[in-house]
């Protein structure tokens, strides 16, 4: 293979360089994240003010201070605990981070998952479960986090590409336009009526999540949202399956 035949010219070396380039740690000044034993009840009761998005006279000129103000734009009028969760995630994506980050992230999800699920939007809930992939405390947390990280990441790529088809997200493809061609990596075609790949991707993740009390509420909430989503690939496949089943019954 040459660069001309690769999806990513430069192959793995290029991919790792790009990946690592996005993981440079923030530089901190006198500001820091709360300690592991911070009072979560106080943070839950506190509301993020609009001033958190604005540079204050005594703010240090650090990449973290700038990033923190940027994150705050999404959390004005939300709880300080939800804001803290986002700050921890942003740091845990980096190669290095304050030492209490991972343990504090796990603590707030262990003790305040109901508040976070109610307070965070779906984008931050997905980011939260994905963070368990690298920073979970148990094998179940890491495996569920990694599975949902891959699942939601691939869905984002696929649904974005499909948006160029001209079809709305809720509209399934018609049968007459299918091109019967080789699937990538010589994979076998999916059996619309009898195939179980869609369910086989979701059910084992939930089964695994049930074993861990910390990640189970978050995973259950996200998977429930997934199967209720009216505009995703899983719903469209279900609609196509039902239509094909009706057609066969009519014959």
mmCIF file of C-alpha atoms in Angstrom:
data_model
loop_
_atom_site.group_PDB
_atom_site.id
_atom_site.type_symbol
_atom_site.label_atom_id
_atom_site.label_comp_id
_atom_site.label_asym_id
_atom_site.label_seq_id
_atom_site.Cartn_x
_atom_site.Cartn_y
_atom_site.Cartn_z
ATOM 1 C CA UNK A 1 0.000 0.000 0.000
ATOM 2 C CA UNK A 2 1.118 3.530 -0.765
ATOM 3 C CA UNK A 3 -0.080 6.905 0.484
ATOM 4 C CA UNK A 4 -2.198 7.168 -2.670
ATOM 5 C CA UNK A 5 -4.227 4.098 -1.650
ATOM 6 C CA UNK A 6 -4.652 4.921 2.049
ATOM 7 C CA UNK A 7 -7.598 6.733 3.560
ATOM 8 C CA UNK A 8 -5.089 8.576 5.737
ATOM 9 C CA UNK A 9 -1.839 9.290 3.854
ATOM 10 C CA UNK A 10 1.001 8.521 6.211
ATOM 11 C CA UNK A 11 -0.921 5.650 7.797
ATOM 12 C CA UNK A 12 -0.668 4.980 11.504
ATOM 13 C CA UNK A 13 2.200 7.411 11.998
ATOM 14 C CA UNK A 14 0.079 10.298 10.722
ATOM 15 C CA UNK A 15 -2.943 9.144 12.710
ATOM 16 C CA UNK A 16 -0.979 8.928 15.977
ATOM 17 C CA UNK A 17 0.578 12.346 15.397
ATOM 18 C CA UNK A 18 -2.867 13.851 14.839
ATOM 19 C CA UNK A 19 -4.304 12.000 17.837
ATOM 20 C CA UNK A 20 -1.510 12.965 20.210
ATOM 21 C CA UNK A 21 -1.548 16.572 19.011
ATOM 22 C CA UNK A 22 -5.037 16.971 20.439
ATOM 23 C CA UNK A 23 -4.001 15.577 23.821
ATOM 24 C CA UNK A 24 -1.534 18.253 24.908
ATOM 25 C CA UNK A 25 -2.338 19.049 28.565
ATOM 26 C CA UNK A 26 -3.619 22.425 29.716
ATOM 27 C CA UNK A 27 -1.252 24.729 31.518
ATOM 28 C CA UNK A 28 -2.486 25.795 34.932
ATOM 29 C CA UNK A 29 -1.639 28.846 36.980
ATOM 30 C CA UNK A 30 -2.787 29.416 40.554
ATOM 31 C CA UNK A 31 -6.262 28.207 39.584
ATOM 32 C CA UNK A 32 -6.945 24.492 40.055
ATOM 33 C CA UNK A 33 -9.730 21.965 40.092
ATOM 34 C CA UNK A 34 -11.395 21.139 43.428
ATOM 35 C CA UNK A 35 -9.879 18.466 45.694
ATOM 36 C CA UNK A 36 -11.232 14.932 45.790
ATOM 37 C CA UNK A 37 -13.132 15.585 49.036
ATOM 38 C CA UNK A 38 -14.949 18.686 47.762
ATOM 39 C CA UNK A 39 -18.491 19.198 49.079
ATOM 40 C CA UNK A 40 -20.659 17.875 46.236
ATOM 41 C CA UNK A 41 -23.893 19.032 47.847
ATOM 42 C CA UNK A 42 -22.648 22.619 47.818
ATOM 43 C CA UNK A 43 -21.679 22.357 44.152
ATOM 44 C CA UNK A 44 -25.047 20.830 43.312
ATOM 45 C CA UNK A 45 -26.808 23.781 44.946
ATOM 46 C CA UNK A 46 -24.589 26.447 43.368
ATOM 47 C CA UNK A 47 -25.505 27.963 39.997
ATOM 48 C CA UNK A 48 -22.930 28.937 37.367
ATOM 49 C CA UNK A 49 -23.120 32.727 36.879
ATOM 50 C CA UNK A 50 -22.773 34.513 33.566
ATOM 51 C CA UNK A 51 -19.553 36.086 34.807
ATOM 52 C CA UNK A 52 -17.881 32.659 34.591
ATOM 53 C CA UNK A 53 -17.729 33.143 30.819
ATOM 54 C CA UNK A 54 -15.912 36.472 31.065
ATOM 55 C CA UNK A 55 -12.256 37.174 31.760
ATOM 56 C CA UNK A 56 -11.832 38.673 35.201
ATOM 57 C CA UNK A 57 -9.017 41.100 36.126
ATOM 58 C CA UNK A 58 -7.288 38.519 38.294
ATOM 59 C CA UNK A 59 -7.685 35.599 35.855
ATOM 60 C CA UNK A 60 -4.341 33.970 34.960
ATOM 61 C CA UNK A 61 -3.349 33.916 31.296
ATOM 62 C CA UNK A 62 -3.347 30.127 30.999
ATOM 63 C CA UNK A 63 -4.839 27.719 28.489
ATOM 64 C CA UNK A 64 -6.944 26.211 31.269
ATOM 65 C CA UNK A 65 -8.427 29.570 32.306
ATOM 66 C CA UNK A 66 -9.407 30.199 28.696
ATOM 67 C CA UNK A 67 -10.838 26.696 28.258
ATOM 68 C CA UNK A 68 -12.773 26.968 31.515
ATOM 69 C CA UNK A 69 -14.468 30.181 30.341
ATOM 70 C CA UNK A 70 -15.307 28.489 27.045
ATOM 71 C CA UNK A 71 -16.891 25.508 28.808
ATOM 72 C CA UNK A 72 -18.800 27.846 31.127
ATOM 73 C CA UNK A 73 -20.728 29.238 28.146
ATOM 74 C CA UNK A 74 -22.669 25.953 28.040
ATOM 75 C CA UNK A 75 -23.368 25.879 31.783
ATOM 76 C CA UNK A 76 -24.639 29.319 32.728
ATOM 77 C CA UNK A 77 -27.680 28.812 35.010
ATOM 78 C CA UNK A 78 -26.742 25.138 35.387
ATOM 79 C CA UNK A 79 -25.315 23.612 38.547
ATOM 80 C CA UNK A 80 -21.668 24.018 39.455
ATOM 81 C CA UNK A 81 -21.497 20.233 39.765
ATOM 82 C CA UNK A 82 -22.523 19.741 36.139
ATOM 83 C CA UNK A 83 -19.941 22.375 35.192
ATOM 84 C CA UNK A 84 -17.286 20.539 37.214
ATOM 85 C CA UNK A 85 -18.089 17.283 35.413
ATOM 86 C CA UNK A 86 -17.409 18.975 32.073
ATOM 87 C CA UNK A 87 -14.151 20.447 33.366
ATOM 88 C CA UNK A 88 -12.960 17.037 34.550
ATOM 89 C CA UNK A 89 -13.801 15.450 31.186
ATOM 90 C CA UNK A 90 -11.873 18.145 29.320
ATOM 91 C CA UNK A 91 -8.792 17.454 31.418
ATOM 92 C CA UNK A 92 -9.131 13.668 31.307
ATOM 93 C CA UNK A 93 -8.927 13.785 27.509
ATOM 94 C CA UNK A 94 -5.352 15.021 27.834
ATOM 95 C CA UNK A 95 -2.161 13.014 28.372
ATOM 96 C CA UNK A 96 -1.666 14.670 31.758
ATOM 97 C CA UNK A 97 -4.118 16.250 34.185
ATOM 98 C CA UNK A 98 -4.388 17.203 37.864
ATOM 99 C CA UNK A 99 -3.995 14.030 39.947
ATOM 100 C CA UNK A 100 -7.467 14.068 41.489
ATOM 101 C CA UNK A 101 -9.335 14.283 38.167
ATOM 102 C CA UNK A 102 -10.145 10.633 37.517
ATOM 103 C CA UNK A 103 -11.083 9.787 41.091
ATOM 104 C CA UNK A 104 -13.227 12.925 41.403
ATOM 105 C CA UNK A 105 -14.973 12.155 38.116
ATOM 106 C CA UNK A 106 -15.810 8.649 39.340
ATOM 107 C CA UNK A 107 -16.910 9.995 42.734
ATOM 108 C CA UNK A 108 -19.427 12.476 41.351
ATOM 109 C CA UNK A 109 -20.949 9.800 39.134
ATOM 110 C CA UNK A 110 -21.108 7.336 42.022
ATOM 111 C CA UNK A 111 -22.761 9.813 44.390
ATOM 112 C CA UNK A 112 -24.692 12.227 42.174
ATOM 113 C CA UNK A 113 -25.608 10.364 38.966
ATOM 114 C CA UNK A 114 -29.304 11.286 39.220
ATOM 115 C CA UNK A 115 -28.508 15.002 39.392
ATOM 116 C CA UNK A 116 -26.022 14.820 36.524
ATOM 117 C CA UNK A 117 -28.359 12.855 34.249
ATOM 118 C CA UNK A 118 -31.076 15.450 34.863
ATOM 119 C CA UNK A 119 -28.762 18.451 34.453
ATOM 120 C CA UNK A 120 -26.569 17.470 31.492
ATOM 121 C CA UNK A 121 -27.636 17.497 27.868
ATOM 122 C CA UNK A 122 -27.153 14.388 25.747
ATOM 123 C CA UNK A 123 -23.853 15.574 24.288
ATOM 124 C CA UNK A 124 -22.271 15.855 27.726
ATOM 125 C CA UNK A 125 -23.861 12.604 28.870
ATOM 126 C CA UNK A 126 -22.239 10.841 25.898
ATOM 127 C CA UNK A 127 -18.922 12.511 26.708
ATOM 128 C CA UNK A 128 -19.285 11.332 30.299
ATOM 129 C CA UNK A 129 -19.840 7.686 29.446
ATOM 130 C CA UNK A 130 -16.975 7.801 26.934
ATOM 131 C CA UNK A 131 -14.655 9.099 29.665
ATOM 132 C CA UNK A 132 -15.163 5.856 31.582
ATOM 133 C CA UNK A 133 -13.385 4.038 28.728
ATOM 134 C CA UNK A 134 -9.996 5.306 29.861
ATOM 135 C CA UNK A 135 -10.687 6.278 33.457
ATOM 136 C CA UNK A 136 -13.183 3.755 34.799
ATOM 137 C CA UNK A 137 -12.364 2.163 38.139
ATOM 138 C CA UNK A 138 -13.590 -1.333 37.212
ATOM 139 C CA UNK A 139 -13.357 -3.573 34.158
ATOM 140 C CA UNK A 140 -17.106 -3.166 33.571
ATOM 141 C CA UNK A 141 -16.845 0.644 33.619
ATOM 142 C CA UNK A 142 -13.956 0.625 31.153
ATOM 143 C CA UNK A 143 -15.532 -1.962 28.829
ATOM 144 C CA UNK A 144 -18.941 -0.259 28.763
ATOM 145 C CA UNK A 145 -17.268 3.105 28.262
ATOM 146 C CA UNK A 146 -15.168 1.794 25.388
ATOM 147 C CA UNK A 147 -18.109 0.031 23.738
ATOM 148 C CA UNK A 148 -20.281 3.150 23.852
ATOM 149 C CA UNK A 149 -17.377 5.343 22.821
ATOM 150 C CA UNK A 150 -17.002 3.305 19.640
ATOM 151 C CA UNK A 151 -20.755 2.940 19.063
ATOM 152 C CA UNK A 152 -21.612 6.625 19.449
ATOM 153 C CA UNK A 153 -18.492 7.705 17.562
ATOM 154 C CA UNK A 154 -19.362 5.541 14.552
ATOM 155 C CA UNK A 155 -22.984 6.713 14.686
ATOM 156 C CA UNK A 156 -21.821 10.339 14.602
ATOM 157 C CA UNK A 157 -19.665 9.673 11.540
ATOM 158 C CA UNK A 158 -22.368 7.712 9.742
ATOM 159 C CA UNK A 159 -25.236 10.064 10.519
ATOM 160 C CA UNK A 160 -23.149 13.065 9.459
ATOM 161 C CA UNK A 161 -22.289 11.427 6.136
ATOM 162 C CA UNK A 162 -25.915 10.402 5.579
ATOM 163 C CA UNK A 163 -27.043 14.001 6.037
ATOM 164 C CA UNK A 164 -25.589 14.638 2.569
ATOM 165 C CA UNK A 165 -28.025 12.127 1.033
ATOM 166 C CA UNK A 166 -30.848 14.667 1.015
ATOM 167 C CA UNK A 167 -33.028 12.425 3.174
ATOM 168 C CA UNK A 168 -34.254 13.591 6.598
ATOM 169 C CA UNK A 169 -32.976 11.506 9.544
ATOM 170 C CA UNK A 170 -36.406 9.917 10.106
ATOM 171 C CA UNK A 171 -36.760 8.718 6.494
ATOM 172 C CA UNK A 172 -35.672 5.142 5.812
ATOM 173 C CA UNK A 173 -34.081 4.188 2.495
ATOM 174 C CA UNK A 174 -36.255 2.665 -0.215
ATOM 175 C CA UNK A 175 -35.610 -0.913 -1.309
ATOM 176 C CA UNK A 176 -35.462 -0.153 -5.017
ATOM 177 C CA UNK A 177 -32.353 2.008 -4.763
ATOM 178 C CA UNK A 178 -30.084 -0.490 -3.053
ATOM 179 C CA UNK A 179 -26.770 -1.104 -4.826
ATOM 180 C CA UNK A 180 -25.676 -4.693 -4.292
ATOM 181 C CA UNK A 181 -21.944 -4.341 -3.990
ATOM 182 C CA UNK A 182 -19.002 -5.461 -1.912
ATOM 183 C CA UNK A 183 -19.088 -4.281 1.684
ATOM 184 C CA UNK A 184 -15.862 -2.960 3.249
ATOM 185 C CA UNK A 185 -13.414 -5.648 4.404
ATOM 186 C CA UNK A 186 -15.498 -8.262 2.535
ATOM 187 C CA UNK A 187 -18.127 -8.312 5.265
ATOM 188 C CA UNK A 188 -21.293 -10.289 4.625
ATOM 189 C CA UNK A 189 -24.425 -8.290 3.895
ATOM 190 C CA UNK A 190 -26.804 -7.663 6.785
ATOM 191 C CA UNK A 191 -30.006 -9.713 6.748
ATOM 192 C CA UNK A 192 -32.755 -7.146 7.176
ATOM 193 C CA UNK A 193 -35.415 -9.532 8.484
ATOM 194 C CA UNK A 194 -33.365 -12.173 10.262
ATOM 195 C CA UNK A 195 -30.149 -10.281 11.070
ATOM 196 C CA UNK A 196 -29.430 -9.490 14.706
ATOM 197 C CA UNK A 197 -26.389 -7.242 14.386
ATOM 198 C CA UNK A 198 -28.247 -4.118 15.532
ATOM 199 C CA UNK A 199 -29.523 -5.726 18.726
ATOM 200 C CA UNK A 200 -26.251 -7.589 19.239
ATOM 201 C CA UNK A 201 -24.460 -4.238 19.383
ATOM 202 C CA UNK A 202 -26.741 -2.812 22.068
ATOM 203 C CA UNK A 203 -27.919 -5.650 24.330
ATOM 204 C CA UNK A 204 -24.493 -6.931 25.503
ATOM 205 C CA UNK A 205 -23.437 -3.415 26.504
ATOM 206 C CA UNK A 206 -26.478 -3.023 28.730
ATOM 207 C CA UNK A 207 -25.974 -6.512 30.141
ATOM 208 C CA UNK A 208 -22.405 -5.588 31.044
ATOM 209 C CA UNK A 209 -23.381 -2.197 32.476
ATOM 210 C CA UNK A 210 -25.834 -3.827 34.924
ATOM 211 C CA UNK A 211 -22.864 -5.338 36.766
ATOM 212 C CA UNK A 212 -21.578 -1.958 37.904
ATOM 213 C CA UNK A 213 -23.687 0.383 40.034
ATOM 214 C CA UNK A 214 -21.691 3.480 39.034
ATOM 215 C CA UNK A 215 -22.022 3.300 35.259
ATOM 216 C CA UNK A 216 -25.368 1.446 35.081
ATOM 217 C CA UNK A 217 -27.675 4.507 35.488
ATOM 218 C CA UNK A 218 -25.785 6.521 32.873
ATOM 219 C CA UNK A 219 -25.550 3.625 30.406
ATOM 220 C CA UNK A 220 -29.231 2.736 30.866
ATOM 221 C CA UNK A 221 -30.290 6.343 30.264
ATOM 222 C CA UNK A 222 -28.217 6.678 27.090
ATOM 223 C CA UNK A 223 -29.274 3.327 25.655
ATOM 224 C CA UNK A 224 -32.916 4.168 26.380
ATOM 225 C CA UNK A 225 -32.436 7.449 24.514
ATOM 226 C CA UNK A 226 -30.799 5.535 21.666
ATOM 227 C CA UNK A 227 -33.665 3.114 21.127
ATOM 228 C CA UNK A 228 -36.200 5.953 21.466
ATOM 229 C CA UNK A 229 -34.353 8.175 18.967
ATOM 230 C CA UNK A 230 -36.639 8.636 15.926
ATOM 231 C CA UNK A 231 -33.936 9.672 13.480
ATOM 232 C CA UNK A 232 -31.057 7.227 13.772
ATOM 233 C CA UNK A 233 -29.842 4.215 11.847
ATOM 234 C CA UNK A 234 -31.361 1.762 14.338
ATOM 235 C CA UNK A 235 -34.847 3.252 13.949
ATOM 236 C CA UNK A 236 -34.546 3.366 10.166
ATOM 237 C CA UNK A 237 -33.505 -0.283 10.050
ATOM 238 C CA UNK A 238 -36.484 -1.185 12.255
ATOM 239 C CA UNK A 239 -38.805 0.691 9.876
ATOM 240 C CA UNK A 240 -37.298 -1.071 6.865
ATOM 241 C CA UNK A 241 -37.577 -4.446 8.603
ATOM 242 C CA UNK A 242 -41.241 -3.850 9.413
ATOM 243 C CA UNK A 243 -41.969 -2.738 5.858
ATOM 244 C CA UNK A 244 -40.223 -5.757 4.342
ATOM 245 C CA UNK A 245 -42.051 -8.089 6.727
ATOM 246 C CA UNK A 246 -45.395 -6.594 5.699
ATOM 247 C CA UNK A 247 -44.497 -6.964 2.016
ATOM 248 C CA UNK A 248 -43.662 -10.644 2.485
ATOM 249 C CA UNK A 249 -46.876 -11.218 4.430
ATOM 250 C CA UNK A 250 -48.938 -9.581 1.681
ATOM 251 C CA UNK A 251 -47.461 -11.956 -0.876
#
